[in-house]
Tab-separated table of C-alpha atoms and ligand atoms in Angstrom:
chain	number	residue	atom	x	y	z
A	1	MET	CA	23.668	7.076	-16.825
A	2	ARG	CA	21.953	3.661	-16.632
A	3	PRO	CA	18.149	3.695	-16.183
A	4	ILE	CA	16.047	3.080	-13.082
A	5	GLY	CA	13.594	0.183	-13.470
A	6	ILE	CA	10.194	0.532	-11.795
A	7	PHE	CA	7.325	-1.946	-11.747
A	8	ASP	CA	3.809	-2.460	-10.478
A	9	SER	CA	0.765	-4.447	-11.536
A	10	GLY	CA	-0.634	-1.416	-13.379
A	11	ILE	CA	-0.988	2.356	-13.080
A	12	GLY	CA	-0.376	2.498	-9.305
A	13	GLY	CA	3.388	2.517	-9.613
A	14	LEU	CA	3.141	5.517	-11.918
A	15	THR	CA	2.401	7.594	-8.808
A	16	VAL	CA	5.824	6.572	-7.482
A	17	ALA	CA	7.491	6.980	-10.897
A	18	ARG	CA	6.124	10.510	-11.159
A	19	ALA	CA	7.506	11.447	-7.745
A	20	ILE	CA	10.922	10.072	-8.774
A	21	ALA	CA	10.842	11.869	-12.136
A	22	ARG	CA	10.036	15.160	-10.400
A	23	ARG	CA	12.716	14.788	-7.766
A	24	LEU	CA	15.380	13.399	-10.130
A	25	PRO	CA	14.704	14.838	-13.604
A	26	HIS	CA	18.030	13.536	-14.952
A	27	GLU	CA	17.205	9.902	-14.370
A	28	GLN	CA	15.854	7.794	-17.208
A	29	LEU	CA	12.973	5.557	-16.070
A	30	ILE	CA	11.894	2.227	-17.513
A	31	TYR	CA	8.457	1.358	-16.177
A	32	PHE	CA	6.734	-1.987	-16.408
A	33	GLY	CA	2.999	-2.313	-15.598
A	34	ASP	CA	2.057	-5.980	-15.398
A	35	THR	CA	-1.485	-5.328	-16.550
A	36	ALA	CA	-1.875	-8.924	-17.752
A	37	HIS	CA	-1.824	-10.065	-14.107
A	38	LEU	CA	-3.598	-7.183	-12.416
A	39	PRO	CA	-4.672	-7.096	-9.604
A	40	TYR	CA	-1.682	-8.485	-7.702
A	41	GLY	CA	-3.476	-7.958	-4.398
A	42	ASP	CA	-5.673	-11.028	-4.866
A	43	LYS	CA	-2.845	-13.347	-5.953
A	44	SER	CA	-0.849	-15.729	-3.777
A	45	ALA	CA	2.600	-14.661	-2.563
A	46	ASP	CA	4.122	-17.389	-4.763
A	47	ALA	CA	2.429	-16.068	-7.892
A	48	ILE	CA	3.542	-12.490	-7.126
A	49	ARG	CA	7.128	-13.677	-6.542
A	50	TYR	CA	7.096	-15.470	-9.899
A	51	TYR	CA	5.881	-12.337	-11.734
A	52	ALA	CA	8.386	-10.115	-9.914
A	53	LEU	CA	11.364	-12.353	-10.703
A	54	LYS	CA	10.540	-12.390	-14.383
A	55	ILE	CA	9.950	-8.625	-14.600
A	56	VAL	CA	13.147	-7.801	-12.729
A	57	LYS	CA	15.131	-10.153	-14.951
A	58	TYR	CA	13.856	-8.176	-17.937
A	59	LEU	CA	14.660	-4.806	-16.304
A	60	LEU	CA	18.180	-5.959	-15.458
A	61	GLU	CA	18.663	-7.002	-19.076
A	62	GLN	CA	17.916	-3.349	-19.863
A	63	GLN	CA	20.941	-2.457	-17.675
A	64	CYS	CA	18.930	-0.862	-14.860
A	65	LYS	CA	21.154	0.310	-12.009
A	66	MET	CA	18.275	0.329	-9.534
A	67	ILE	CA	14.935	-1.470	-9.269
A	68	VAL	CA	12.044	0.231	-7.498
A	69	ILE	CA	9.335	-2.229	-6.483
A	70	ALA	CA	6.524	0.321	-6.813
A	71	CYS	CA	3.899	-2.064	-5.488
A	72	ASN	CA	3.174	-2.978	-1.891
A	73	SER	CA	1.868	-6.430	-2.768
A	74	ALA	CA	5.151	-7.194	-4.576
A	75	SER	CA	7.284	-5.438	-1.936
A	76	THR	CA	5.786	-7.556	0.847
A	77	ALA	CA	5.833	-10.836	-1.121
A	78	ALA	CA	8.976	-10.584	-3.235
A	79	TYR	CA	11.535	-8.106	-1.834
A	80	GLY	CA	13.475	-10.842	-0.012
A	81	VAL	CA	13.620	-13.201	-2.964
A	82	LEU	CA	14.608	-10.411	-5.357
A	83	LEU	CA	17.504	-9.463	-3.099
A	84	GLU	CA	18.521	-13.089	-2.836
A	85	PHE	CA	18.680	-13.516	-6.608
A	86	PHE	CA	19.769	-10.120	-7.871
A	87	LYS	CA	21.331	-7.945	-5.177
A	88	GLU	CA	24.742	-8.066	-6.840
A	89	GLN	CA	23.336	-6.621	-10.066
A	90	ALA	CA	21.393	-3.544	-8.933
A	91	LEU	CA	20.152	-1.548	-5.954
A	92	PHE	CA	16.653	-2.431	-4.731
A	93	VAL	CA	14.111	-0.087	-3.166
A	94	ASN	CA	10.775	-1.304	-1.821
A	95	VAL	CA	7.799	0.900	-0.938
A	96	VAL	CA	7.178	-0.490	2.556
A	97	ASP	CA	10.248	0.644	4.521
A	98	PRO	CA	10.119	4.358	3.562
A	99	LEU	CA	6.420	4.554	4.480
A	100	VAL	CA	6.941	2.770	7.807
A	101	GLU	CA	9.810	5.126	8.663
A	102	ALA	CA	7.685	8.163	7.811
A	103	ALA	CA	4.819	6.843	9.963
A	104	ALA	CA	7.107	6.030	12.884
A	105	ALA	CA	8.360	9.623	12.918
A	106	GLU	CA	4.849	11.045	13.411
A	107	PRO	CA	3.269	11.521	16.843
A	108	PHE	CA	0.366	9.180	16.014
A	109	GLY	CA	-1.647	7.553	18.797
A	110	LYS	CA	-3.649	5.073	16.690
A	111	LEU	CA	-2.637	4.290	13.154
A	112	GLY	CA	-4.769	2.786	10.383
A	113	LEU	CA	-3.661	1.164	7.134
A	114	ILE	CA	-5.541	0.278	3.986
A	115	ALA	CA	-4.057	-2.006	1.334
A	116	THR	CA	-4.675	-5.047	-0.835
A	117	LYS	CA	-5.366	-8.464	0.673
A	118	ALA	CA	-1.850	-9.634	-0.220
A	119	THR	CA	-0.255	-6.738	1.683
A	120	VAL	CA	-2.526	-6.976	4.724
A	121	ASN	CA	-2.223	-10.766	4.959
A	122	SER	CA	1.579	-10.590	4.754
A	123	GLY	CA	1.772	-8.850	8.150
A	124	VAL	CA	4.923	-7.060	6.957
A	125	TYR	CA	3.768	-3.564	7.970
A	126	GLU	CA	3.024	-4.691	11.547
A	127	GLN	CA	6.444	-6.349	11.787
A	128	GLN	CA	8.360	-3.383	10.423
A	129	LEU	CA	6.461	-0.789	12.431
A	130	TYR	CA	6.856	-2.799	15.626
A	131	ARG	CA	10.647	-2.618	15.245
A	132	LEU	CA	10.526	1.190	15.246
A	133	ARG	CA	7.451	1.985	17.320
A	134	PRO	CA	6.334	-0.931	19.515
A	135	ASP	CA	3.996	1.483	21.304
A	136	LEU	CA	1.977	2.332	18.185
A	137	PRO	CA	-0.923	0.003	17.362
A	138	LEU	CA	-1.567	-0.583	13.656
A	139	HIS	CA	-5.117	-1.299	12.508
A	140	THR	CA	-5.129	-2.811	9.039
A	141	LEU	CA	-8.002	-3.209	6.630
A	142	ALA	CA	-7.927	-4.968	3.267
A	143	THR	CA	-9.688	-2.846	0.656
A	144	PRO	CA	-9.544	-5.129	-2.403
A	145	LEU	CA	-12.049	-3.236	-4.540
A	146	LEU	CA	-10.016	-0.026	-4.621
A	147	ALA	CA	-7.144	-0.941	-6.987
A	148	PRO	CA	-9.395	-2.460	-9.709
A	149	MET	CA	-11.805	0.472	-9.262
A	150	ILE	CA	-8.969	2.963	-9.856
A	151	GLU	CA	-7.613	0.962	-12.808
A	152	GLU	CA	-11.071	1.189	-14.363
A	153	GLY	CA	-11.042	4.965	-13.964
A	154	PHE	CA	-13.566	5.214	-11.113
A	155	VAL	CA	-11.806	7.817	-8.983
A	156	GLU	CA	-14.563	10.359	-8.529
A	157	GLY	CA	-18.326	10.086	-8.438
A	158	LYS	CA	-21.025	8.033	-6.755
A	159	ILE	CA	-19.548	4.571	-7.240
A	160	SER	CA	-16.090	5.306	-5.866
A	161	THR	CA	-17.474	7.445	-3.024
A	162	ALA	CA	-19.841	4.667	-1.936
A	163	ILE	CA	-17.093	2.019	-1.978
A	164	LEU	CA	-14.602	4.275	-0.202
A	165	GLU	CA	-17.031	5.372	2.523
A	166	ASN	CA	-18.007	1.797	3.112
A	167	TYR	CA	-14.393	0.884	3.769
A	168	LEU	CA	-13.427	3.975	5.774
A	169	ASN	CA	-16.471	3.573	8.046
A	170	ASP	CA	-15.253	0.118	9.065
A	171	PRO	CA	-15.114	-0.192	12.878
A	172	ARG	CA	-11.419	-1.186	12.671
A	173	LEU	CA	-10.512	2.300	11.449
A	174	GLN	CA	-12.502	4.271	14.002
A	175	GLY	CA	-10.540	6.657	16.236
A	176	ILE	CA	-7.369	6.661	14.135
A	177	ASP	CA	-5.309	9.840	13.802
A	178	GLY	CA	-3.117	8.617	10.931
A	179	LEU	CA	-3.806	6.483	7.857
A	180	LEU	CA	-1.240	4.760	5.648
A	181	LEU	CA	-2.149	4.314	1.994
A	182	ALA	CA	-0.215	1.057	1.608
A	183	CYS	CA	-1.043	0.518	-2.035
A	184	THR	CA	0.541	2.600	-4.751
A	185	HIS	CA	-2.800	2.981	-6.535
A	186	TYR	CA	-4.337	4.888	-3.627
A	187	PRO	CA	-2.583	8.275	-4.080
A	188	LEU	CA	-4.903	8.621	-7.082
A	189	ILE	CA	-7.876	8.803	-4.668
A	190	ARG	CA	-6.030	10.606	-1.874
A	191	PRO	CA	-8.107	13.822	-2.273
A	192	GLN	CA	-11.303	11.779	-1.766
A	193	ILE	CA	-9.843	10.058	1.296
A	194	GLU	CA	-8.752	13.388	2.778
A	195	ALA	CA	-12.151	14.902	2.038
A	196	PHE	CA	-13.786	12.023	3.934
A	197	TYR	CA	-11.726	12.751	7.065
A	198	GLN	CA	-11.913	16.555	6.787
A	199	GLY	CA	-8.554	17.105	8.468
A	200	ARG	CA	-9.161	14.738	11.412
A	201	VAL	CA	-6.691	12.144	10.123
A	202	LYS	CA	-3.218	12.653	8.638
A	203	VAL	CA	-2.841	10.612	5.448
A	204	LEU	CA	0.568	9.281	4.356
A	205	ASP	CA	1.430	7.607	1.058
A	206	SER	CA	4.608	6.198	-0.447
A	207	THR	CA	5.233	8.593	-3.337
A	208	ASP	CA	7.574	11.335	-2.073
A	209	VAL	CA	9.088	9.252	0.723
A	210	VAL	CA	10.170	6.604	-1.795
A	211	ALA	CA	11.567	9.234	-4.185
A	212	ARG	CA	13.680	10.570	-1.302
A	213	VAL	CA	15.071	7.109	-0.542
A	214	VAL	CA	15.851	6.569	-4.246
A	215	GLU	CA	17.819	9.825	-4.299
A	216	LYS	CA	19.648	9.007	-1.064
A	217	GLN	CA	20.684	5.555	-2.274
A	218	LEU	CA	21.875	6.834	-5.663
A	219	ILE	CA	23.949	9.514	-3.954
A	220	GLN	CA	25.387	7.005	-1.459
A	221	HIS	CA	26.479	4.709	-4.298
A	222	ASN	CA	27.648	7.541	-6.520
A	223	LEU	CA	25.124	6.549	-9.194
A	224	LEU	CA	23.225	9.794	-9.856
A	225	ALA	CA	22.884	10.590	-13.574
A	226	ALA	CA	24.332	13.916	-14.698
A	227	GLN	CA	21.746	14.387	-17.437
A	228	LEU	CA	18.774	12.604	-19.000
A	229	SER	CA	20.370	10.146	-21.427
A	230	ALA	CA	17.224	8.869	-23.191
A	231	PRO	CA	13.442	9.313	-22.916
A	232	HIS	CA	11.509	7.338	-20.288
A	233	ARG	CA	10.034	4.069	-21.509
A	234	PHE	CA	6.761	2.548	-20.372
A	235	TYR	CA	5.775	-1.055	-20.944
A	236	VAL	CA	2.629	-3.010	-20.254
A	237	SER	CA	2.117	-6.756	-20.466
A	238	ASP	CA	-1.423	-6.207	-21.768
A	239	TYR	CA	-2.834	-3.078	-23.343
A	240	THR	CA	-5.319	-1.150	-21.162
A	241	PRO	CA	-6.792	2.255	-22.054
A	242	SER	CA	-6.575	3.426	-18.416
A	243	PHE	CA	-2.825	2.794	-18.370
A	244	GLU	CA	-2.343	4.740	-21.574
A	245	ALA	CA	-4.495	7.650	-20.318
A	246	ALA	CA	-2.744	7.766	-16.917
A	247	THR	CA	0.731	7.601	-18.453
A	248	ARG	CA	0.072	10.422	-20.864
A	249	LEU	CA	-1.563	12.475	-18.121
A	250	PHE	CA	1.420	12.051	-15.800
A	251	TYR	CA	4.257	12.447	-18.259
A	252	GLY	CA	2.904	14.638	-21.070
A	253	GLU	CA	3.973	14.351	-24.680
A	254	SER	CA	7.271	12.528	-24.628
A	255	VAL	CA	5.901	9.192	-23.524
A	256	GLN	CA	6.772	6.033	-25.334
A	257	LEU	CA	4.295	3.332	-24.387
A	258	ASP	CA	4.857	-0.198	-25.642
A	259	TYR	CA	3.293	-3.572	-25.313
A	260	LEU	CA	5.858	-6.038	-24.030
A	261	PRO	CA	4.825	-9.685	-24.131
A	262	ILE	CA	7.278	-11.150	-21.624
A	263	TRP	CA	4.928	-13.974	-20.580
B	301	LIG	N1	-0.383	-1.106	-6.599
B	301	LIG	C1	-0.267	-2.365	-5.963
B	301	LIG	C2	0.108	-2.284	-4.519
B	301	LIG	O1	0.729	-1.319	-4.124
B	301	LIG	C3	-1.237	-3.430	-6.184
B	301	LIG	C4	-2.549	-3.243	-6.757
B	301	LIG	C5	-3.014	-4.578	-7.220
B	301	LIG	O2	-2.639	-4.959	-8.333
B	301	LIG	O3	-3.680	-5.281	-6.444
B	301	LIG	O4	-0.150	-3.182	-3.752
């Protein structure tokens, strides 16, 4: 009956949290959006590791049985160190491995990936994909304006379309037949990305694939909750109207949103 802890720099991880809540309605979620440090994608790996350690320490104090790192920048920079420090205390799920596995199972010939600078510079996706599909070239592009744009609520309209088209027209992404959205903010603009490609490119994100892995791991460890024990809780390290709007939109009435000054 213990909760699942989920964190991201902001509203992006809510896309993963929503997929988990839909798949596993009996699980209580405690979500932490580190809005005081957003965007993570422009920070150094050391800074992201420091934030992640502190957030996870807090979530473990709340008795979480599992931690979902619902952020690619944190998954690529901090998954190893989190396991090193805390693997005895909870199960850990990152958002990279499930997406790589899903991509490797598709008959793609040329795969593209868009993500933050931190994720692209880490090279983790190339490494992980190479282990499963050495034949499949991965063409990565850092798209650093997208996460802040989404956080500010620009998901439709002239500004977001211009920024998105500029990125997707980049020569590095030409001729792809699959595209990985390797940032948990990007499912919020997935319809715009799909509209740009008009069916020519299959788009994959880490929402449902991560929810499936969460379920599998809980079953394997006999940790599934039988019923919802308490309402979900949502915390932010700095108040932002977009976080509040997105949380209420995703989870309806019963949302408790609190400011948590852990820094
Ligand atoms: N949602 C995060 C990710 O998946 C990061 C966005 C950001 O803060 O840069 O990488």
